[in-house]
Short mmCIF file of C-alpha atoms in Angstrom, two decimals:
data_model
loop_
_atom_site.label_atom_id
_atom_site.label_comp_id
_atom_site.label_asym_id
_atom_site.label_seq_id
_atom_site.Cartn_x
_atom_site.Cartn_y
_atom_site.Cartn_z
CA UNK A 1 83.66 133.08 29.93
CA UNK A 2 85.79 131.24 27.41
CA UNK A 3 88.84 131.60 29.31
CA UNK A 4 87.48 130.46 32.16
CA UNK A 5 86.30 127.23 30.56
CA UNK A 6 90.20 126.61 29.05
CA UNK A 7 91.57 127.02 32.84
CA UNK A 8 89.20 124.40 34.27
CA UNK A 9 90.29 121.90 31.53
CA UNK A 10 93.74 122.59 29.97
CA UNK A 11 92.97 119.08 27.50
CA UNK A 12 95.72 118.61 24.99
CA UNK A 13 93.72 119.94 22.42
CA UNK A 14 92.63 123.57 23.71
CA UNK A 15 96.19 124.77 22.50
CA UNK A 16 95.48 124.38 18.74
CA UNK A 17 91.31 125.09 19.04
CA UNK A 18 92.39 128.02 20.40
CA UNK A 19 88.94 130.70 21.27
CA UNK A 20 86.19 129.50 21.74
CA UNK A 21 86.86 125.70 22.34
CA UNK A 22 84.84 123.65 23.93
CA UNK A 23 86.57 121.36 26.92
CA UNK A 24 86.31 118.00 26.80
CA UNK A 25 86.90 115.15 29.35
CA UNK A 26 86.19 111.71 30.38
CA UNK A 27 82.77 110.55 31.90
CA UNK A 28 82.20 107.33 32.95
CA UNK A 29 78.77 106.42 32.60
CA UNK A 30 77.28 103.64 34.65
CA UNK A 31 73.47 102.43 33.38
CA UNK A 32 71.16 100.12 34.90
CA UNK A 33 70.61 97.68 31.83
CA UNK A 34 67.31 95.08 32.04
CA UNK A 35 66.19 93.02 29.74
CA UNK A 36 62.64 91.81 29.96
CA UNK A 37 62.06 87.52 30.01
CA UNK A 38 60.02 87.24 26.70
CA UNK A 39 62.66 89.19 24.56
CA UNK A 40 62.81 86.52 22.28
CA UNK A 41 66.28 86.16 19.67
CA UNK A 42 68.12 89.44 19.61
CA UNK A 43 69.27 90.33 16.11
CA UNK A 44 72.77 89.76 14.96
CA UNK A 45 75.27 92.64 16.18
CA UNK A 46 73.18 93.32 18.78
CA UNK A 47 73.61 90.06 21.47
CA UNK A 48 77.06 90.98 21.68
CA UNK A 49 77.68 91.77 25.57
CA UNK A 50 72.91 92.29 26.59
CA UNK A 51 71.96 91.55 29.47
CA UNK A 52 70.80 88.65 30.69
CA UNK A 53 66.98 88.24 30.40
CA UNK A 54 64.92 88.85 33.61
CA UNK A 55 67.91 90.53 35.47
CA UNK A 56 69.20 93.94 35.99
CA UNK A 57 72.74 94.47 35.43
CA UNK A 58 75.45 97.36 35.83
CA UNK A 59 77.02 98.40 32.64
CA UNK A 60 79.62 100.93 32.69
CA UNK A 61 80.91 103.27 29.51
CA UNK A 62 83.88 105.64 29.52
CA UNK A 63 83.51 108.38 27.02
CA UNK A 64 84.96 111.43 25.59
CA UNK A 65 82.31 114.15 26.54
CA UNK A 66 82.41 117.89 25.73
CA UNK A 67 81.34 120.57 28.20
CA UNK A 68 78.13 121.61 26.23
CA UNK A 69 76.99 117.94 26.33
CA UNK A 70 73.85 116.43 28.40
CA UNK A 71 73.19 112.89 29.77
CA UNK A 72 71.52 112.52 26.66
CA UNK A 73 74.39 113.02 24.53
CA UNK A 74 76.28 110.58 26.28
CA UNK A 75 73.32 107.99 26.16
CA UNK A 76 73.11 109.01 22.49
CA UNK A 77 76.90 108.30 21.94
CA UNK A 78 76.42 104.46 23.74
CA UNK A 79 73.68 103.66 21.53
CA UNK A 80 75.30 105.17 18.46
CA UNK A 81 79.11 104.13 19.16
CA UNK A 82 79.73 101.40 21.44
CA UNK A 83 75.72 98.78 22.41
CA UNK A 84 73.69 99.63 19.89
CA UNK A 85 71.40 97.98 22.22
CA UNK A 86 71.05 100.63 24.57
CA UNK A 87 67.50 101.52 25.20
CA UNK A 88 65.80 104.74 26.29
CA UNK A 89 63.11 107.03 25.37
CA UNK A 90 63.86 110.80 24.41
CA UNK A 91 61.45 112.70 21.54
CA UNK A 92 62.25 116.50 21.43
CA UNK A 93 65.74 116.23 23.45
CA UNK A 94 65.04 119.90 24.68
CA UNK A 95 62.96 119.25 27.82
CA UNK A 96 59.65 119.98 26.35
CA UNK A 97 58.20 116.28 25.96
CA UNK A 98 59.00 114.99 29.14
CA UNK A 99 60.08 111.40 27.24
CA UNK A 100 63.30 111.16 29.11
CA UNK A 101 62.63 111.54 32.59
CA UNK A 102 65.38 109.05 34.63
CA UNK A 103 67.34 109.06 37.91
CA UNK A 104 70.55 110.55 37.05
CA UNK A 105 72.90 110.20 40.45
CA UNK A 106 69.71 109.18 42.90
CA UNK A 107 67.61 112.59 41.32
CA UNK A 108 64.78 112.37 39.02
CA UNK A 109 65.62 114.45 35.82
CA UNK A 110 65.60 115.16 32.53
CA UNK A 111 68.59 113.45 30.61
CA UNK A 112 68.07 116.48 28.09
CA UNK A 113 68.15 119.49 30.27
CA UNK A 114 71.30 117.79 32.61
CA UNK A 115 74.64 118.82 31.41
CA UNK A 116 77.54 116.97 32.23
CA UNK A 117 79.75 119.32 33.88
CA UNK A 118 77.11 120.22 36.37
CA UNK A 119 77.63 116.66 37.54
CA UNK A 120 80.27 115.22 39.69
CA UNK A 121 82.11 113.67 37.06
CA UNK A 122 85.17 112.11 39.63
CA UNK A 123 82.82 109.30 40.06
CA UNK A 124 80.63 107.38 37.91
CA UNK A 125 77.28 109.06 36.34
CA UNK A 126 74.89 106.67 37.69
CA UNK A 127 72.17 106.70 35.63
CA UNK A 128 68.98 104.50 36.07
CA UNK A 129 64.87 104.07 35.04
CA UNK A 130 62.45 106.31 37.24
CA UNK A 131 61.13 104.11 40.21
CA UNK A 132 57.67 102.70 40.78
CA UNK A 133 56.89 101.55 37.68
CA UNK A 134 57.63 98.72 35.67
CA UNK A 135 60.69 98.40 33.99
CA UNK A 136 60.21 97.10 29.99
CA UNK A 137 63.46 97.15 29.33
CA UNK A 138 66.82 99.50 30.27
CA UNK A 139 65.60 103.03 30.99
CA UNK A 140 61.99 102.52 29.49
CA UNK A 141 59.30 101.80 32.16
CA UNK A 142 55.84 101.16 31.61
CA UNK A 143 54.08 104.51 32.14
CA UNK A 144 50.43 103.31 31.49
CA UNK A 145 49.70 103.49 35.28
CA UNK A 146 51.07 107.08 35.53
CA UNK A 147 48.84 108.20 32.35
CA UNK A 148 45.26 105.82 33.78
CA UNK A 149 45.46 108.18 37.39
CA UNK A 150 46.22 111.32 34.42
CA UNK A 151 43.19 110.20 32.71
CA UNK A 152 41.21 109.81 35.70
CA UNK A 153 41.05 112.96 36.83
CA UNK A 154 39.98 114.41 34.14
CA UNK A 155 42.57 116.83 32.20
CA UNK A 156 40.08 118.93 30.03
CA UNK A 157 37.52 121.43 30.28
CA UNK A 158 33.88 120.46 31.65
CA UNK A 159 31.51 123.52 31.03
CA UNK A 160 28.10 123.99 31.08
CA UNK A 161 25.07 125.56 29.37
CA UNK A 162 25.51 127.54 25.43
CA UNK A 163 29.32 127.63 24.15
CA UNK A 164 29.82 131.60 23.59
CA UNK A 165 30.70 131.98 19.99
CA UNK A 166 33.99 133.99 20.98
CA UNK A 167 36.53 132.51 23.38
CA UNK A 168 36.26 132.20 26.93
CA UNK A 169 37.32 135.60 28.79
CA UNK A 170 39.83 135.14 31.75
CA UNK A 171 41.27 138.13 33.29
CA UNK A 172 44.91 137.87 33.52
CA UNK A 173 44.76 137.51 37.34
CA UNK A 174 42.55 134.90 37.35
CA UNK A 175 44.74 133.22 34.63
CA UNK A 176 47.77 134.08 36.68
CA UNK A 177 45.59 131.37 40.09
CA UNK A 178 46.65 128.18 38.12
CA UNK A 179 49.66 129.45 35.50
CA UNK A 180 52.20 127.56 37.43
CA UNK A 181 50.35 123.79 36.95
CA UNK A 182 50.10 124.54 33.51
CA UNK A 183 54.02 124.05 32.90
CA UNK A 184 53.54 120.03 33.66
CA UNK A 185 54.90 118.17 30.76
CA UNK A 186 54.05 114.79 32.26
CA UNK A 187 57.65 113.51 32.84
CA UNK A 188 57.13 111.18 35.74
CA UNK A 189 59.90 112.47 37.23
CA UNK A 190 57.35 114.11 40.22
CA UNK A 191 55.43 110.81 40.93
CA UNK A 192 58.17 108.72 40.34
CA UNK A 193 60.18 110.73 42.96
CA UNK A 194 57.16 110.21 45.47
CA UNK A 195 57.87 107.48 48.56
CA UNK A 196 54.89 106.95 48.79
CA UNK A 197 53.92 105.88 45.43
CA UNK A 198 57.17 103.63 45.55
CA UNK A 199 55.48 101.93 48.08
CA UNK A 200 51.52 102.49 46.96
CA UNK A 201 51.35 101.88 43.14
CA UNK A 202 47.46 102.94 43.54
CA UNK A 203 48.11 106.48 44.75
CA UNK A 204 47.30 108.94 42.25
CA UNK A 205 50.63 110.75 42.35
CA UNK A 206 51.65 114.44 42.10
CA UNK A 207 51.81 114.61 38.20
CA UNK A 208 47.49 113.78 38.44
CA UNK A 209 47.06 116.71 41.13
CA UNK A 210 49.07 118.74 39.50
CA UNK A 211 46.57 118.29 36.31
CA UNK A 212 43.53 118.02 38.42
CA UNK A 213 44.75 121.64 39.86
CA UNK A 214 45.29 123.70 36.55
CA UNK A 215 41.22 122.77 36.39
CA UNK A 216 40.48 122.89 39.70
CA UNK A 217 41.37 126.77 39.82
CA UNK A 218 40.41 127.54 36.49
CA UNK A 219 37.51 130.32 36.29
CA UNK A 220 36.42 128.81 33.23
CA UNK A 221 36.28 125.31 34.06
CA UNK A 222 32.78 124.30 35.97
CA UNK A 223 34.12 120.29 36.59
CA UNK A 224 36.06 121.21 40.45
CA UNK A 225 33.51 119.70 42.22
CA UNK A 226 33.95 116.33 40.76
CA UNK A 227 37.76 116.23 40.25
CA UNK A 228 37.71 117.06 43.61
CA UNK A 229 35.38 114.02 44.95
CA UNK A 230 37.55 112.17 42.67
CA UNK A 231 40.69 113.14 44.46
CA UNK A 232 38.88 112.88 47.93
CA UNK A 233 40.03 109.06 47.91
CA UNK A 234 41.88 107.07 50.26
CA UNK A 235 44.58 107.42 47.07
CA UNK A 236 43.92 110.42 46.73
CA UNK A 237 45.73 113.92 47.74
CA UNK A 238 45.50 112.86 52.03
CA UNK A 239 48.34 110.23 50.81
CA UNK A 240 50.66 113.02 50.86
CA UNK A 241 53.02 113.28 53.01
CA UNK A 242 54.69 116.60 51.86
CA UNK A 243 58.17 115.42 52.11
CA UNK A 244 58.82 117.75 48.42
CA UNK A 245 60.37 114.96 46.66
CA UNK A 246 57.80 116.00 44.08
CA UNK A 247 58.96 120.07 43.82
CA UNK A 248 62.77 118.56 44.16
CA UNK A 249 62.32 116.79 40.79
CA UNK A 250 59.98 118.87 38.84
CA UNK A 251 62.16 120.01 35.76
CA UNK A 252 59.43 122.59 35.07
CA UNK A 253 60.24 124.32 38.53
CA UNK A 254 56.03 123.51 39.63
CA UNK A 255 55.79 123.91 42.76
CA UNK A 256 54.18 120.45 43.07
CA UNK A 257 53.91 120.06 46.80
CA UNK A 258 52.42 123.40 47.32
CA UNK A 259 49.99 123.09 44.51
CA UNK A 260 48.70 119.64 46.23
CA UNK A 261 48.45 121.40 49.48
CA UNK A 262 46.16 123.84 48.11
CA UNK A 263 43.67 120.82 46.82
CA UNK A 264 43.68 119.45 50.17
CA UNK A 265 42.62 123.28 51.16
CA UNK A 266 40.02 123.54 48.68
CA UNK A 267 38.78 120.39 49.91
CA UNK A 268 38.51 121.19 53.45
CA UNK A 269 37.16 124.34 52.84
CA UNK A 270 34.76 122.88 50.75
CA UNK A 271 33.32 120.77 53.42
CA UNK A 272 33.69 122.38 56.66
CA UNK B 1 53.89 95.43 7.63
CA UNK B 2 52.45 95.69 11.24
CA UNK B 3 49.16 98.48 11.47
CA UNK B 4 49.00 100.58 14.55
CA UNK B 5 45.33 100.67 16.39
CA UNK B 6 43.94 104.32 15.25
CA UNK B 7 44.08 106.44 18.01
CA UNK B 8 40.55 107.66 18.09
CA UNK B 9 39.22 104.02 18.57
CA UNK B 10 37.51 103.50 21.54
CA UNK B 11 40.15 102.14 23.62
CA UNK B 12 39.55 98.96 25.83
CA UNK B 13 39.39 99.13 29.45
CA UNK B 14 43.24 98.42 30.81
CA UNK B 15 43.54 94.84 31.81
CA UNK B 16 43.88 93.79 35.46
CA UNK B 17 42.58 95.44 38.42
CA UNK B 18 41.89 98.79 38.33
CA UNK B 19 42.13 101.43 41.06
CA UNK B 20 38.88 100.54 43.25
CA UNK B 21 37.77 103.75 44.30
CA UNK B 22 37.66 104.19 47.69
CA UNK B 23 36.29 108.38 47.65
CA UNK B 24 34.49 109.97 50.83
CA UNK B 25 35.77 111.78 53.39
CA UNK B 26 37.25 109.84 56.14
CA UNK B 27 40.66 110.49 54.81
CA UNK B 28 39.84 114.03 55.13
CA UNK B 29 38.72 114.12 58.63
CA UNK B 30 41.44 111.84 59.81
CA UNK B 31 43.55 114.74 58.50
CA UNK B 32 41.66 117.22 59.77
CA UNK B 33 41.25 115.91 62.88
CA UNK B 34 45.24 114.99 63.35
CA UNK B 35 46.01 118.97 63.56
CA UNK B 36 43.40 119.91 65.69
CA UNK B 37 43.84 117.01 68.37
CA UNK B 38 47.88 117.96 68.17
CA UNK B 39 47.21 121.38 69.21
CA UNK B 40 44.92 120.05 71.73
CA UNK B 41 47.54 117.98 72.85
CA UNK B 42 49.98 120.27 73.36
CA UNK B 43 48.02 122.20 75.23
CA UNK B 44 46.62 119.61 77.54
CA UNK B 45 50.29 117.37 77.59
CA UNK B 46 52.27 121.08 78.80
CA UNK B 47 49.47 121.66 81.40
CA UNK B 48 49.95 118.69 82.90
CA UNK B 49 53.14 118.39 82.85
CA UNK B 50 53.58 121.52 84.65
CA UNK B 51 50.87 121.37 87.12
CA UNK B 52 52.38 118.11 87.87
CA UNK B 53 55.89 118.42 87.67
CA UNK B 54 56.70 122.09 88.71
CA UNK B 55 53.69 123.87 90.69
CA UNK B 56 53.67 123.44 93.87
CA UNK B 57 56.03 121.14 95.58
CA UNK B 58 57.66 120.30 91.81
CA UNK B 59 58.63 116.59 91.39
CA UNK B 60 59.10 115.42 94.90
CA UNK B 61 55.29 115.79 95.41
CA UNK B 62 54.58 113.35 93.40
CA UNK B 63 53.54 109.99 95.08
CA UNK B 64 50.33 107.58 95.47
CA UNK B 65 48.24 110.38 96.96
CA UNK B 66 49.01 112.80 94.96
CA UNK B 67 47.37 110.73 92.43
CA UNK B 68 44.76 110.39 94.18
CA UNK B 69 43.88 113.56 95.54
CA UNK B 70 43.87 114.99 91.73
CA UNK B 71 41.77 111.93 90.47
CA UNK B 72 39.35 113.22 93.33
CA UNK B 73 38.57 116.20 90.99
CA UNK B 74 36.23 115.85 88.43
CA UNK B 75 37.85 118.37 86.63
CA UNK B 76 41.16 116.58 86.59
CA UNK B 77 39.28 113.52 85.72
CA UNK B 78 37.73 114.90 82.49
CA UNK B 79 41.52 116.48 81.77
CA UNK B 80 43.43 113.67 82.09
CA UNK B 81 40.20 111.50 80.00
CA UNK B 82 40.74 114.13 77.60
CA UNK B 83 44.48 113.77 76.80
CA UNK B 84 44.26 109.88 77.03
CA UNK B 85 41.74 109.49 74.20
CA UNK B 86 43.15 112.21 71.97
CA UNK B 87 46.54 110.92 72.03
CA UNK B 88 45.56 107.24 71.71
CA UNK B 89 43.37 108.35 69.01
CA UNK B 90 46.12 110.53 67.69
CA UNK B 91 48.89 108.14 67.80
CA UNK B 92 46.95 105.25 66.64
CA UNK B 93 45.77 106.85 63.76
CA UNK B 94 49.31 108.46 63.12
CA UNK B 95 50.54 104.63 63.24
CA UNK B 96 47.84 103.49 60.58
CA UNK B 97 49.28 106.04 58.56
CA UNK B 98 52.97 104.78 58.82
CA UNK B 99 50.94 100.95 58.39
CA UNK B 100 49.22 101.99 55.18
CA UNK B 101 52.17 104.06 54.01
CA UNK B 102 55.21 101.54 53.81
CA UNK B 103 53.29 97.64 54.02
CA UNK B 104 53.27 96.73 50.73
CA UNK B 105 51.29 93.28 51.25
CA UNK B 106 47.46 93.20 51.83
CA UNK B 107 48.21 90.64 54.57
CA UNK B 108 51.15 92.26 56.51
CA UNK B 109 48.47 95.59 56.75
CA UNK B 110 46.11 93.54 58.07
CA UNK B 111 47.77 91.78 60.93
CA UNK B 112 49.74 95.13 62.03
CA UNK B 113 46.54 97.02 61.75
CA UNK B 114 44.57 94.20 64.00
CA UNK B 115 47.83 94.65 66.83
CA UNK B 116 47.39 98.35 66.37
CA UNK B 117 43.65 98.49 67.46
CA UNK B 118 44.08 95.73 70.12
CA UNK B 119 46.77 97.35 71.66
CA UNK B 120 44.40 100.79 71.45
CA UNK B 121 41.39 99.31 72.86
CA UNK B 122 42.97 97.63 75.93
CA UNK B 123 45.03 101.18 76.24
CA UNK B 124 41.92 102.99 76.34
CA UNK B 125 39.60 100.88 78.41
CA UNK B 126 41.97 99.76 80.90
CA UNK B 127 43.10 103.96 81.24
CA UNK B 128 39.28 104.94 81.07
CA UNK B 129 38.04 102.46 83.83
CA UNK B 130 40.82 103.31 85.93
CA UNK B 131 40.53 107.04 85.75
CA UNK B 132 36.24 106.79 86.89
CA UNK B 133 36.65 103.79 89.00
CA UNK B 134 39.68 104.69 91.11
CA UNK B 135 39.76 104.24 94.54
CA UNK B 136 42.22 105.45 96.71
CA UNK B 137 41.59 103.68 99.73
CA UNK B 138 40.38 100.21 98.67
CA UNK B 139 39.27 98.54 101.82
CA UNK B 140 41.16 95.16 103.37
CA UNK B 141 44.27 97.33 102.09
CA UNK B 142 47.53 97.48 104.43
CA UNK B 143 47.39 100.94 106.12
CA UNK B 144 51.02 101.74 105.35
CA UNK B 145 50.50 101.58 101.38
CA UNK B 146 47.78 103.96 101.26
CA UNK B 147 47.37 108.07 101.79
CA UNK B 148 47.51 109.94 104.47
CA UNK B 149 43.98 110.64 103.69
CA UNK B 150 42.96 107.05 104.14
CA UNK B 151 43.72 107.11 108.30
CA UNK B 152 40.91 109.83 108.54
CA UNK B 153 38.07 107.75 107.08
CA UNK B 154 35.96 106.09 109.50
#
């Protein structure tokens, strides 16, 4: 394995590292920078070369970049080396907290979880905010509309009648009907990927039916009935078009689009 | 030093307009009712394509009294009343779709939405009236523009 990686990049400095050396190489990085109108005075240091308010811009960054490194490193190095200005959101940086969903080459990802050398690194990384939602500034968007359709369709458990003093009992196959929507971290990167919520800001989006399904087919939740009527909308799941953009950007590997169709079955079923 | 709002407040409904809900289920029989009337259609579209096109005669049969002499038949009257409204119904429903899907103003929606169901209606009256009212051998009509079958009525 480690000889392979020292054939693909002979760098000047593999002779002396010697085993176990990591490659390095150039990336050029190319980021959609946007500065919102009511920024106000940036601070000193920081005004050097930022965008213009109200507009976006292309900036471009060449870096030194190591084969183990993400997009995230190399956003990391921009904001900690070269525009301090740089903005982005990223919490656990190990694809758990879904903060740094972006479109990385024209794909919704994870900055985190996409390593460099998987890319085509011959041309520019392009790397801009997920699309649909408002931009605040650089790669931060305003994800308040993606969490209200969340909230909406209610992501807990409704239940009925005495709480049993012991937990709930679920066999494991019954467990094993919704296991796959319970791997959504709520990255955007599903409903931001979605044509037609480019186009239709009011649609609830796959991240809320994935939710609305891990309840939906849960033996222990008694609330399907009326997360289904809620998603029985004009916005709701008969928006979808199944073109898989949705199971195409899922980090988590849900199978979004099929997990949608099966609302729209339970829905049909439920009425005919 | 700047407080942040404690996150068990009751939080304050988002500004703006909010999602009207628009829940029932006409969304869900226009879906429904889009892969039943296609495999309806393809049924009824291939039948008449072939009982048109290739039984018989094939294409050369094909003329003003051909027409005719099928439009004679009730059952070929309710067939081809069959395929006209499913498909218009079909297509026009497929097209408000496409409409809703990619116009992004309230106003564009509504003027391509108003063509849309103009253009249906006339489609489907004009095709409806002409199927039940059709004549085939209209009187004051020249004799050498009309059927064969024309010559033997009295």
């Amino acid at each position: 394995m480690t000889a392979t990686l020292e054939k693909t990049a002979p760098g000047p400095g593999s002779a002396e590292s010697g085993l176990g050396a990591v490659p390095s190489f150039q990336v050029t990085l190319r980021v959609q920078r946007y500065l919102p109108t009511d920024a106000g005075d940036l601070p000193a240091g920081q005004d050097v070369g930022a965008p213009t308010p109200g507009e976006y811009r292309w900036d471009e960054f060449t870096l030194t970049m190591h084969g183990t490194d993400r997009v995230l490193d190399a956003l990391h190095k921009v904001k900690w080396e070269h525009d301090g200005s740089l903005t982005f959101r990223r919490s656990c940086a190990h694809g758990v907290c879904g903060s740094d969903a972006m479109r990385i080459n024209g794909r919704n990802r994870l900055a985190c979880k996409t390593l460099l050398k998987d890319l085509d690194l011959s041309k520019p990384v392009v790397v801009e905010p997920i699309k649909g939602l408002p931009v605040l500034k650089d790669l931060v968007v305003d994800m308040e509309p993606f969490f209200a359709s969340y909230r909406e369709i209610m992501p807990f458990l409704v239940t009925t009648g005495t709480e049993p003093t012991k937990e709930r009992l679920q066999s494991a196959k019954e467990r094993e009907r919704f296991d796959d929507t319970t791997k959504c971290i709520l990255c955007a990167a599903c409903t931001t990927s979605c044509p037609v919520f480019w186009t239709d800001g009011q649609y609830f989006g796959p991240a809320a039916i994935v939710n609305a399904h891990r309840f939906i087919f849960d033996s222990r939740d008694e609330g399907a009935a009326q997360r289904l009527e809620i998603l029985n909308d004009k916005e709701g799941v008969w928006r979808c078009r199944t073109t898989f953009n949705c199971t195409e950007a899922c980090p988590r590997g849900i199978e979004v689009t099929k997990a949608i169709q099966e609302v729209k079955r339970a829905m049909i079923t439920r009425t005919f | 030093m700047t407080t942040i709002a404690d996150p068990k407040a009751p939080r304050a409904a988002r500004p703006g307009p909010g999602r009207r809900s628009t829940r029932g289920n006409t969304e869900l029989y226009g879906w429904v009712f889009m892969r039943v009337s296609g495999v309806l259609l393809l049924i009824l579209i291939f039948t008449h394509l072939w009982s048109s096109l290739i039984s018989g005669e094939g294409i050369s049969q094909v003329d003003f009294g051909f027409v005719a002499g099928k439009w004679a038949n009730p059952f070929w009257q309710v067939w081809d009343l069959t395929m006209l409204w499913l498909a218009m119904i079909h297509g026009t429903n497929g097209m408000r779709t496409i409409v809703n899907d990619y116009a992004e103003k309230d106003s564009t929606r509504l003027v391509l939405k108003s063509a849309l169901y103009l253009a249906f209606t006339v489609v489907v009256v004009l095709g409806t009236l002409v199927i039940f009212t059709f004549d085939p051998c209209p009187a004051g009509a020249p004799m050498d523009l009309l059927p064969d079958v024309c010559s033997d009525l009295p």
